[in-house]
Amino acid sequence: MRVNAFYSAVVLSSAIMLLSGCSLLDKDTDVAALPAGITLVDKQDKTPGSLLIPYEKYQLSNGLTVILHEDNSDPLTYIDMTYHVGSAREELGKSGFAHFFEHMMFQGSKNVGDQQHFKIVNEAGGSMNGSTNQDRTNYYQTVPANQLEKMLWLEADRMGFLLDAVDQRKFEIQRATVKNERSQRVDNRPYGLLGERVGEALYPRDHPYSWQPIGYIEDLDRVDVNDLKQFFLRWYGPNNATLTIAGKFDKSDTLAWVNKYFASIPKGPEVKDVVPVPVSLDNDHYITLEDNVPQPMLYMSYPTVYMGHEDEAPLDLFAYALGGGKNSVLYKTLVETGYATSVAAYHSCSELSCTFDIYTQPNPAKGMELAPLLDKINASIKALAEQGIADSEVTRLRSIIESSTIFGMQSVAGKAKELALGETLMNDPNYLTKGLSVFKHMRAEEGVAGYKKYLENKPKVIMSVVPKGQLQYIAHEPTFSPAPRNIDKLTLPSVEILAERITQDNFDRSVMPKVGSNPQQTLPTLWRQSLANDIQVLGTVYDETPTVSIQINLKGGRRVESLDKLGIAKLTAAMMNQSTALHSSAELNDQLQSLGSSINFSVGLYGTTISVNSLSKNLPATLAILEEKLFKPGFVDADFTRIKAQSRQASLQNQQRVGWLGQLATQRILYGEERVTGNPSSGTLKNQATLTPDDVLAYYQQYYNLAAAKIVVVGDVSEVAITTSLGFLQQGARLPAVTYPSLAKAPLWQPNTLYIVDKPDAVQSVIKVVSPAISYDVTGDFFKANLMNFNLGGNFNSRLNQNLREDKGYTYGASTGFYADREFGYFSASADVRAEVTGDAIKETLTELKNYTENGITDSELDYMKSAVSQQEALSYETPAQKSNFLMQLLLLDLSPDFVEQQADIIQAMDKSEIQALAKTYLSSDKFSVIVVGDRQLIEKQVQDFGLDIQVFDLLDK
C-alpha cells in the first residue's frame, strides 16, 4: 500500500474499516453475452456496510485488463489508462524517459492529428491529463457520459498506432518542453533539488530510485527518437496496461467498444512483476545543498521496507505518532517550544522500497543552526520509543483513514484511481482498502517494534539545505558524495531491438465515433432558510456518501484592512485555527482527528470562510467544536508567536519563487501599494512585525460578526435538522452588519512599460503581458471576455500555448485570461520561459495578441469554443465541493440559479464579430505593459530594442 502522510489530509484514497465484502467471481454469472475474447475474471459486489469499491474486472485475449465501476449519480464518465511503467523501469543513463514519453503520448497518433488529442477531449467538454511516478504512468480524462466511445477510440489509437505519428520534430519539441518543466519545478524552485540529492545519497547509482522521474538534463540530451520508439514497444503493450472506466455507462455497449478498439492490438513483450529492492546504508550519509532559499531545512531519510511488506503499517503508525499532528512528539518538542516553524514525519512506500522521512525548518528567533534540531529530533525519536505509543494514537489514525476514504469516494475519479493503482501495483483493485484494514486491529506496541527493527541505530541520509554562502548552519560536515555519473564510459548490456507490431482490423479506425445527445445536467435541488440578523442558509441534500460539508462566509476579509494593519485578516484566521479558551490547539486537533472531521478558517478578499467537513454521524460533535472555536477563541501568546514566525518564513520563501514575484509585481503595478490588493495577503514583512495580539482581538471583535453571514450546506442531512443544528450561530450576529471602506485610488496606468524584477542567475524568466480590464460578472462583459479569450490562451490548444510550447519549445505552458474581483480586473498573458529566449517569447506573445485582435478567429475556433465550454457543464456539480462553490456563488453575488441557462444562451449566441469586438475593446496593444522576473543582465540585453520604457522594479521585502 502506498501511504504518504495520513495526517496531511490525503491517504491516497485508502480505507481500513468495515471490510466485510468479498471479492469473488460468482460461478453462476452469465458470461455468454460477453464479446468474444473478453473474460470476466473477478468482481466485487456492493455490500452494505463495506467500504470496498464495487467493480467487475475483465481481461482481453491480448492481456489488457479492464475494470468497470458503475456510478450513475452524475452524467459523466472517467477513463483511466495506467501502464505499469515508471522511472523504475528506465535504463541506466536514460533517466526521465518514462516522463518524457508521457508527453509524447499527447502528440497525436495514426488517426489523430498533431495536437488533436487535447482538442478532441476539450471540445467534448472534458478534462484530461497524465502523470508519471517511479512505478507507473497513467492517462486520464473525465467527460460527459455520451463521449465514452470517442475516448476509448482515442486511447486505443495511441496504444496501437502512436509510432505512425512520431517524428523528429515532435521529439525535439517535447524534449524542450520537459527541460522547461524541470527548470520550472526543480532547478528554479526553492528546495526543488532536495528530492534528487536525497535519492542519490540513499540509493546506489544503478538503483532506479536513485534518480527522479523528471530525469537529468544530460540523459534527456543523450536519447534520440529511436530510443523513444523502443521504449514504447517494450512497455506500452496492452498486456502491461489497465483500463479503468468509472461513472455512467452502459456495460454492454462499453464492453463492445473496448473489444472493438483494443482487442486487435497485439500484446507486447512479457512484463514480469517487479522484485522489491530495499536498500541499507553502511553509515550515515551527511550531505549539503547550498540553494537560493531564505532559511535552512533539515531533511532525514531512513531506508525501510517495500510496498506490501508486513512491517509497512507499523512504520506508518510510528511516523504518525512521531510527527503526524499537533499532538505528535516532534511538534511538541520543536514547534510548540519555538525551535522550529514546521516539522513532520511520514513513511512513504513504493514498489521497490520505502523510506521513513523527517523534515524541519528552524525558527530564526532561536537560531538558524541545524545541528541543535538534529539532536532534538534524535532525542525525540528515542523518547517515543521508550515511552511507547498511546492507544489513542491508533484510534485517531484509524479515524483519519476512515474519513479520508469516505471523502475520497465523493468523485468517480477518486474511486477509479484507487482501483487502477491497486490493480497495477498489486494485482488487486481493492488492495489499498484491504491492505489498510490492518489498522483496525493494530496494537500500539507494533509501531515501536517497527522502529526498533528498521530505525533504531540504523544509518540514514541527513541533508542540510542552507542559503548560498551560509555553510555555518549545516547539521554536520558532508560525509558522502554520490558516485560520478560516467554513463558514457560504462559498458551497458546490449538491448534487444523490437520490431513494430502490426494491428489488423476489420473496420476503419480513421473514422472518429459519433456521439449521442449531450447528457442533461440537473442542477442541485436547493432549499433556503434565514436565521436571525439576515444569516442566509442555502443547502442541498447529497447522500452518495455519509458526509456533510458546510461553508460559512463572514463579510470582511482583507478588503477591510487598513494600510498599517495589512495581513491582519490572514493572521486572525490563522489564530482561529489554534487554541480556544477551553482547549489547546493540540487537544482540539486530537478531538477533530478522532472524529475524522476538519474545521478550517481562511481569509479571502471580501470575507472570512469557515470550512467544516464531517462524517454525518459525527456532525453534532463537530459543530460543538466549531461553536467553541468561533465564540471562545484563546488567542494564546505562544500560538501568536509561532504563527508570526511561520508567516515570516513563508513570506521569505515566497520571495525566492519567481512565479510569486511575478504575481505580486502584477498586483503592485495595477493596484498600487495603497490598496490591499496591491500587497501580499500576509502583508509585508514590515507590517507583519508590527502586528500584535491586540490587533488580532480587535479584528475578531469587529469582523467575526455573523450578521449577514452566508452559509452553504451540502450533505447527508435534512434541511430541518441542519437548520436547527446551526442555530447557535445566531449568538454571534450583531447589527449593523460589516461594511466595506472606500478603495484608495489606483495608480495611473503606464502602458508600453517593461518592468524587470531582478532574480540573478534564474534559469527561467516569468513573463506577463498585462493591462487593466473589467470587474467580475457572470453574464456580462467579463464572462464574454473569457469566452473571447478561450482560443487565444484559455485552453491547451490555444494559439499562445501552441506557439510558445508546442512550436517553439520555449515553455512548459503559456496561458491568457481575465482576472477580477467585484471592483477591478485585469488581463494577463503569462509563461515561464527559458532565460535565453525571454525576448523572443515576449515578441511572440505580443504578436499573437495583435493578430488575434486584428484578424479575429476562424469558424472552426468559434465552434470549438462553443462545444468545449457548453459541454463542460456535465462535470460541474459532481462533488460536494463543486456543489458548495456553486451555492456560495449564488449567495455572495445574489444570483438566481438560472444564470447557468443565461450563460448557455450567451455561449450559443456568440459570433465572430462579437469575439473580435471584445478583443479590440480589451486587448488593444496601446494598453499593454510587460513584467519580467528573471536575471536582469540577460533580460536587458534581449529587450533593448523593443521600444518600451524599461524600469527595474524592486519587490524584495526586508
Coordinates of N, CA and C in Angstrom, one line a residue, residues 201-203 279-286 299-304 354-357 374 378 381 451-463 479-480:
A201 N 21.8 10.0 -2.5 CA 22.5 9.6 -1.3 C 22.0 8.3 -0.7
L202 N 20.7 8.0 -1.0 CA 20.0 6.9 -0.4 C 20.2 5.6 -1.2
Y203 N 20.3 5.7 -2.5 CA 20.4 4.5 -3.3 C 21.7 4.5 -4.1
V279 N 17.0 -1.1 0.3 CA 18.4 -0.8 0.4 C 18.8 -0.6 1.9
S280 N 20.0 -0.7 2.2 CA 20.5 -0.3 3.5 C 21.8 0.4 3.3
L281 N 22.2 1.2 4.3 CA 23.4 2.0 4.3 C 24.4 1.5 5.3
D282 N 25.7 1.7 5.0 CA 26.7 1.2 5.9 C 26.9 2.2 7.0
N283 N 26.7 3.5 6.7 CA 26.8 4.5 7.8 C 26.0 5.7 7.4
D284 N 25.9 6.7 8.3 CA 25.1 7.9 8.0 C 25.7 8.6 6.8
H285 N 24.9 9.1 5.9 CA 25.3 9.9 4.8 C 24.9 11.4 5.0
Y286 N 25.8 12.2 5.4 CA 25.5 13.6 5.6 C 25.8 14.3 4.3
Y299 N 16.6 17.6 6.5 CA 15.8 16.5 6.0 C 16.5 15.2 6.3
M300 N 15.8 14.2 6.8 CA 16.3 12.9 7.2 C 15.5 11.8 6.5
S301 N 16.2 10.8 6.0 CA 15.6 9.7 5.3 C 16.2 8.4 5.6
Y302 N 15.4 7.5 6.2 CA 15.9 6.1 6.5 C 15.3 5.1 5.5
P303 N 16.1 4.3 4.9 CA 15.5 3.2 4.1 C 14.8 2.2 5.0
T304 N 13.7 1.7 4.5 CA 12.9 0.7 5.3 C 12.6 -0.5 4.5
C354 N 10.7 1.6 0.5 CA 10.0 2.6 1.3 C 11.1 3.5 2.0
T355 N 10.7 4.6 2.4 CA 11.6 5.5 3.2 C 10.8 6.1 4.4
F356 N 11.5 6.3 5.5 CA 10.9 6.9 6.7 C 11.6 8.3 6.7
D357 N 10.8 9.4 6.5 CA 11.3 10.7 6.3 C 10.9 11.7 7.4
L374 N 18.8 18.6 14.9 CA 19.1 17.2 14.7 C 19.2 16.5 16.0
N378 N 16.6 13.4 17.2 CA 17.1 12.1 17.6 C 16.7 11.8 19.1
I381 N 12.9 10.9 19.0 CA 12.7 9.5 18.5 C 12.9 8.5 19.6
Y451 N 9.9 0.5 14.7 CA 11.1 1.5 14.9 C 12.3 0.7 15.3
K452 N 12.2 -0.2 16.2 CA 13.4 -0.9 16.7 C 14.0 -1.8 15.6
K453 N 13.2 -2.3 14.7 CA 13.7 -3.2 13.7 C 14.3 -2.4 12.5
Y454 N 13.8 -1.2 12.2 CA 14.2 -0.6 11.0 C 14.9 0.8 11.2
L455 N 14.7 1.4 12.3 CA 15.2 2.8 12.5 C 16.3 2.9 13.6
E456 N 16.1 2.1 14.7 CA 17.0 2.3 15.9 C 18.4 2.0 15.5
N457 N 19.3 3.0 15.7 CA 20.7 2.9 15.4 C 21.0 2.5 13.9
K458 N 20.1 2.7 13.0 CA 20.3 2.4 11.6 C 20.8 3.7 10.9
P459 N 21.7 3.5 9.9 CA 22.2 4.6 9.1 C 21.1 5.2 8.3
K460 N 21.3 6.5 8.0 CA 20.3 7.2 7.3 C 21.0 8.4 6.5
V461 N 20.2 9.0 5.7 CA 20.7 10.2 5.0 C 20.2 11.5 5.8
I462 N 21.1 12.4 6.0 CA 20.8 13.6 6.7 C 21.3 14.8 5.8
M463 N 20.3 15.5 5.3 CA 20.6 16.6 4.4 C 20.4 17.9 5.0
T479 N 29.7 13.9 4.6 CA 30.5 12.6 4.6 C 30.3 11.7 3.4
F480 N 29.5 12.2 2.5 CA 29.1 11.4 1.3 C 29.0 12.2 0.1

